[in-house]
Amino acid sequence: MSVDVGPSSDFAEKELRLVHAGRRQVGVVRWNGNLYAVNNYCTHKGGPICLGILGGRLESDRPGSLSLDISRPTLACPWHGWEFDLQTGRALPDPKIRIRTFPVSEVQGRVLVDLGGTEIGPRREAETPAIQTFNPGAA
Ligand code: FES
């Protein structure tokens, strides 16, 4: 089921906007004109990943060489810095680990997040943490 999370004009390029969709908090990003949606829950230890750092994908094909691929957005978790590809949800250092992503579209000037068939209902704390602030001394 798709949830209307607001007008297209609310989603500026390369800014992550945290919205409520069903019982979840979902981060929505417009990157190079494409929209991405991700659950605000890091699968490493449950951090609020949408409070992390949004950027391109840093790559290296040999020691001493780095390049930045800005065609693909990544999100670094604020708790321990794990980076995830927003297109696939996969962690960059270990693709077997994923965060949950959702299909997102624009219809008649509105942004719609597709949560699937069973996502509408009361919010469950175990799946969607409250907004938390990063405390480097506590991690
Ligand atoms: S909780 Fe996200 S990297 Fe650890």
XYZ file of N, CA and C and ligand atoms in Angstrom:
421
model
N 0.832 -1.184 0.000
C 0.000 0.000 0.000
C 0.876 1.247 0.000
N 0.535 2.186 -0.854
C 1.306 3.427 -0.937
C 0.763 4.462 0.036
N 1.692 5.199 0.630
C 1.341 6.251 1.575
C 1.814 7.586 1.006
N 0.923 8.560 0.988
C 1.253 9.911 0.543
C 2.034 10.596 1.665
N 3.279 10.981 1.389
C 4.116 11.601 2.423
C 4.354 13.087 2.181
N 3.664 13.652 1.182
C 3.756 15.094 1.013
C 3.923 15.524 -0.423
N 3.872 16.845 -0.632
C 4.030 17.378 -1.989
C 5.469 17.240 -2.476
N 5.614 17.057 -3.772
C 6.949 16.915 -4.368
C 7.861 18.077 -4.003
N 7.288 19.270 -3.867
C 8.095 20.456 -3.574
C 8.756 20.393 -2.197
N 8.304 19.504 -1.325
C 8.926 19.359 -0.002
C 10.222 18.567 -0.050
N 10.519 17.936 -1.179
C 11.669 17.033 -1.254
C 12.727 17.635 -2.179
N 13.602 18.408 -1.569
C 14.649 19.094 -2.322
C 15.773 18.119 -2.673
N 16.502 18.461 -3.710
C 17.616 17.643 -4.171
C 18.681 17.503 -3.080
N 19.123 16.271 -2.863
C 20.224 15.917 -1.943
C 19.969 16.333 -0.498
N 18.704 16.307 -0.104
C 18.351 16.507 1.303
C 17.492 15.333 1.748
N 17.799 14.807 2.917
C 16.993 13.710 3.449
C 15.883 14.303 4.306
N 14.658 13.904 4.016
C 13.500 14.376 4.777
C 12.887 13.174 5.492
N 12.749 13.291 6.814
C 12.178 12.209 7.618
C 10.671 12.408 7.701
N 9.919 11.375 7.294
C 8.454 11.471 7.281
C 7.872 10.262 8.011
N 6.621 10.378 8.388
C 5.889 9.244 8.940
C 5.115 8.594 7.796
N 5.262 7.285 7.681
C 4.542 6.525 6.655
C 4.014 5.276 7.336
N 2.706 5.206 7.507
C 2.150 4.102 8.267
C 2.709 4.140 9.680
N 3.244 3.033 10.136
C 3.795 2.991 11.489
C 5.304 3.237 11.510
N 5.841 3.646 10.416
C 7.290 3.797 10.322
C 7.714 5.249 10.175
N 8.974 5.490 10.523
C 9.647 6.718 10.125
C 10.489 6.342 8.918
N 10.325 7.102 7.862
C 11.003 6.796 6.603
C 11.757 8.039 6.149
N 12.995 7.839 5.749
C 13.776 8.918 5.167
C 13.610 8.898 3.655
N 13.264 10.049 3.091
C 13.089 10.159 1.641
C 14.120 11.147 1.104
N 14.803 10.728 0.061
C 15.883 11.521 -0.532
C 15.643 11.653 -2.023
N 15.813 12.871 -2.534
C 15.853 13.059 -3.988
C 17.328 13.235 -4.353
N 17.793 12.365 -5.247
C 19.220 12.382 -5.597
C 19.322 12.289 -7.112
N 19.883 13.309 -7.751
C 19.953 13.377 -9.215
C 18.577 13.149 -9.844
N 17.561 13.660 -9.200
C 16.200 13.582 -9.729
C 15.442 12.320 -9.356
N 16.140 11.305 -8.869
C 15.470 10.056 -8.470
C 15.163 10.082 -6.972
N 14.056 9.448 -6.600
C 13.682 9.385 -5.192
C 14.064 8.032 -4.592
N 14.504 8.064 -3.324
C 14.847 6.866 -2.566
C 14.161 6.976 -1.204
N 13.723 5.833 -0.682
C 13.098 5.819 0.641
C 13.695 4.691 1.462
N 14.000 4.997 2.716
C 14.661 4.025 3.592
C 14.062 4.092 4.992
N 13.899 2.929 5.601
C 13.411 2.853 6.971
C 14.447 3.475 7.914
N 13.969 4.237 8.888
C 14.884 4.899 9.822
C 15.329 3.928 10.910
N 15.985 2.863 10.485
C 16.426 1.829 11.420
C 17.645 1.131 10.828
N 18.761 1.276 11.497
C 19.984 0.626 11.028
C 20.008 -0.815 11.505
N 20.268 -1.727 10.605
C 20.242 -3.144 10.946
C 21.479 -3.590 11.728
N 22.464 -2.710 11.886
C 23.616 -3.089 12.706
C 23.206 -3.176 14.177
N 22.827 -2.048 14.786
C 22.422 -2.059 16.198
C 21.221 -1.163 16.446
N 20.457 -0.900 15.406
C 19.201 -0.171 15.583
C 19.309 1.337 15.615
N 20.379 1.886 15.133
C 20.541 3.343 15.139
C 19.585 4.046 14.189
N 19.361 5.335 14.443
C 18.482 6.144 13.593
C 19.227 6.578 12.328
N 19.313 5.692 11.380
C 20.205 5.913 10.236
C 19.893 7.188 9.453
N 18.641 7.615 9.492
C 18.281 8.812 8.719
C 18.860 10.091 9.310
N 19.461 10.023 10.491
C 20.157 11.182 11.051
C 21.625 11.183 10.647
N 21.998 10.233 9.799
C 23.387 10.103 9.381
C 23.758 11.041 8.256
N 24.909 10.768 7.678
C 25.471 11.643 6.639
C 25.160 11.079 5.263
N 24.572 11.934 4.428
C 24.212 11.586 3.064
C 25.337 12.015 2.127
N 25.686 11.158 1.182
C 26.753 11.539 0.264
C 26.841 10.604 -0.914
N 27.853 10.822 -1.742
C 28.113 9.936 -2.863
C 28.869 8.712 -2.374
N 29.239 7.888 -3.325
C 29.920 6.642 -2.972
C 31.414 6.793 -3.226
N 32.178 6.669 -2.131
C 33.627 6.758 -2.217
C 34.181 5.393 -2.607
N 34.997 5.356 -3.665
C 35.506 4.078 -4.152
C 37.016 4.123 -4.308
N 37.623 2.958 -4.248
C 39.064 2.846 -4.437
C 39.352 1.554 -5.191
N 40.151 1.649 -6.247
C 40.513 0.438 -6.982
C 41.955 0.033 -6.735
N 42.685 0.881 -5.964
C 44.060 0.529 -5.594
C 44.488 1.439 -4.439
N 45.478 1.011 -3.686
C 45.946 1.827 -2.559
C 46.357 3.222 -3.023
N 45.943 4.221 -2.275
C 46.311 5.602 -2.583
C 45.426 6.273 -3.602
N 44.414 5.576 -4.093
C 43.533 6.145 -5.106
C 42.085 6.137 -4.611
N 41.452 7.285 -4.638
C 40.045 7.395 -4.247
C 39.287 8.157 -5.311
N 38.046 7.754 -5.540
C 37.179 8.525 -6.425
C 35.791 8.582 -5.805
N 35.065 9.620 -6.119
C 33.728 9.810 -5.574
C 32.715 9.654 -6.695
N 31.848 8.664 -6.559
C 30.773 8.432 -7.529
C 29.516 9.119 -6.998
N 29.176 10.262 -7.582
C 28.020 11.001 -7.078
C 26.719 10.571 -7.750
N 26.787 9.545 -8.598
C 25.561 9.073 -9.240
C 24.739 8.199 -8.300
N 25.386 7.667 -7.240
C 24.687 6.759 -6.318
C 24.767 7.301 -4.896
N 23.608 7.526 -4.272
C 23.637 8.051 -2.903
C 23.951 6.971 -1.876
N 24.679 7.367 -0.856
C 24.930 6.490 0.284
C 24.533 7.244 1.552
N 24.274 6.471 2.592
C 23.912 7.045 3.877
C 24.767 6.366 4.944
N 25.481 7.180 5.730
C 26.330 6.651 6.807
C 25.590 6.784 8.127
N 25.492 5.693 8.845
C 24.772 5.677 10.121
C 25.509 6.560 11.148
N 24.760 7.344 11.928
C 25.417 8.227 12.899
C 26.015 7.487 14.096
N 25.626 6.249 14.330
C 26.127 5.559 15.520
C 27.513 4.968 15.312
N 27.723 4.205 14.264
C 29.028 3.551 14.079
C 29.595 3.768 12.686
N 28.918 4.547 11.877
C 29.474 4.938 10.588
C 29.327 3.949 9.452
N 28.583 2.878 9.642
C 28.399 1.962 8.523
C 27.704 2.709 7.389
N 28.158 2.459 6.164
C 27.580 3.128 5.003
C 26.723 2.158 4.201
N 25.606 2.673 3.707
C 24.659 1.868 2.943
C 24.340 2.564 1.619
N 24.215 1.736 0.579
C 23.801 2.209 -0.735
C 22.277 2.382 -0.708
N 21.795 3.576 -0.980
C 20.346 3.812 -0.878
C 19.563 3.175 -2.021
N 20.217 2.854 -3.101
C 19.525 2.201 -4.207
C 19.199 0.748 -3.870
N 20.128 0.071 -3.209
C 19.947 -1.356 -2.917
C 19.681 -1.638 -1.434
N 20.060 -0.702 -0.577
C 19.976 -0.916 0.865
C 21.154 -1.697 1.420
N 22.077 -2.100 0.584
C 23.188 -2.950 1.026
C 24.307 -2.123 1.670
N 24.913 -2.739 2.707
C 26.059 -2.116 3.349
C 27.250 -2.168 2.400
N 28.014 -1.095 2.328
C 29.144 -1.074 1.402
C 30.227 -2.077 1.800
N 30.574 -2.213 3.083
C 31.636 -3.176 3.397
C 31.177 -4.629 3.376
N 29.873 -4.888 3.499
C 29.370 -6.262 3.514
C 27.973 -6.291 2.890
N 27.882 -6.585 1.596
C 26.589 -6.530 0.892
C 25.533 -7.499 1.407
N 25.926 -8.455 2.277
C 24.912 -9.357 2.842
C 24.038 -8.625 3.861
N 24.540 -7.521 4.395
C 23.798 -6.737 5.386
C 23.053 -5.627 4.651
N 21.769 -5.484 4.995
C 20.958 -4.493 4.287
C 20.100 -3.706 5.268
N 19.782 -2.493 4.872
C 18.722 -1.745 5.535
C 17.506 -1.830 4.626
N 16.353 -1.579 5.199
C 15.129 -1.725 4.419
C 14.878 -0.482 3.576
N 14.654 -0.700 2.302
C 14.300 0.384 1.396
C 12.888 0.135 0.869
N 12.266 1.188 0.371
C 10.905 1.088 -0.150
C 10.835 1.729 -1.530
N 9.992 1.193 -2.412
C 9.739 1.896 -3.678
C 9.082 3.238 -3.385
N 9.464 4.239 -4.134
C 8.893 5.577 -3.944
C 8.643 6.190 -5.314
N 7.560 6.939 -5.441
C 7.198 7.507 -6.739
C 6.556 8.868 -6.539
N 6.394 9.572 -7.650
C 5.684 10.850 -7.636
C 4.483 10.721 -8.558
N 3.329 11.097 -8.041
C 2.101 11.056 -8.822
C 1.355 12.364 -8.609
N 1.161 13.083 -9.685
C 0.415 14.345 -9.661
C 0.920 15.278 -8.558
N 2.243 15.428 -8.506
C 2.833 16.369 -7.564
C 2.894 15.904 -6.124
N 2.635 14.638 -5.879
C 2.713 14.089 -4.525
C 3.752 12.965 -4.490
N 4.411 12.785 -3.358
C 5.377 11.700 -3.190
C 4.698 10.549 -2.451
N 4.803 9.356 -3.033
C 4.161 8.163 -2.484
C 5.220 7.126 -2.150
N 5.165 6.610 -0.920
C 6.064 5.542 -0.488
C 5.257 4.253 -0.414
N 5.758 3.216 -1.088
C 5.074 1.923 -1.107
C 5.619 1.045 0.019
N 4.817 0.852 1.057
C 5.251 0.073 2.224
C 4.929 -1.403 2.092
N 4.331 -1.812 1.006
C 3.908 -3.197 0.878
C 2.513 -3.371 1.451
N 2.061 -4.611 1.574
C 0.679 -4.854 1.924
C 0.327 -4.838 3.385
N 1.294 -4.928 4.286
C 0.949 -5.103 5.698
C 1.538 -4.035 6.591
N 1.906 -2.903 6.028
C 2.651 -1.925 6.807
C 1.798 -0.848 7.460
N 0.528 -0.774 7.165
C -0.304 0.268 7.742
C -0.838 -0.227 9.083
N -0.711 0.573 10.105
C -1.222 0.168 11.411
C -0.465 0.865 12.508
N -0.700 0.457 13.760
C -0.035 1.108 14.888
C 1.478 0.979 14.786
N 2.158 1.987 15.235
C 3.611 2.022 15.221
C 4.149 0.996 16.214
N 5.167 0.230 15.802
C 5.793 -0.738 16.691
C 7.181 -0.245 17.045
N 7.419 -0.053 18.320
C 8.687 0.515 18.789
C 9.887 -0.310 18.340
N 9.737 -1.633 18.317
C 10.881 -2.484 17.986
C 11.359 -2.261 16.555
N 10.481 -1.826 15.669
C 10.870 -1.636 14.281
C 11.242 -0.204 13.960
N 10.706 0.740 14.697
C 10.959 2.137 14.377
C 11.345 2.888 15.644
N 12.636 3.128 15.835
C 13.052 3.807 17.055
C 12.620 5.267 17.054
N 12.480 5.806 18.239
C 12.243 7.250 18.341
C 13.485 7.962 17.853
N 13.333 9.197 17.461
C 14.492 9.978 17.056
C 15.461 10.037 18.231
N 16.701 9.763 17.954
C 17.715 9.782 19.000
C 18.860 10.652 18.546
N 19.562 11.183 19.498
C 20.730 11.976 19.148
C 21.973 11.112 19.301
N 22.970 11.434 18.524
C 24.206 10.672 18.539
C 25.066 11.122 19.711
N 25.501 10.161 20.504
C 26.389 10.437 21.621
C 27.617 9.557 21.480
N 28.714 10.096 20.932
C 29.874 9.265 20.633
C 30.445 8.586 21.872
N 30.262 9.141 23.039
C 30.804 8.540 24.252
C 30.032 7.320 24.709
N 28.774 7.204 24.255
C 27.916 6.109 24.703
C 28.006 4.891 23.794
N 28.531 5.041 22.585
C 28.528 3.942 21.617
C 29.667 2.970 21.875
S 23.768 1.153 14.570
Fe 24.153 1.829 12.567
S 26.229 1.418 12.237
Fe 25.833 0.668 14.203
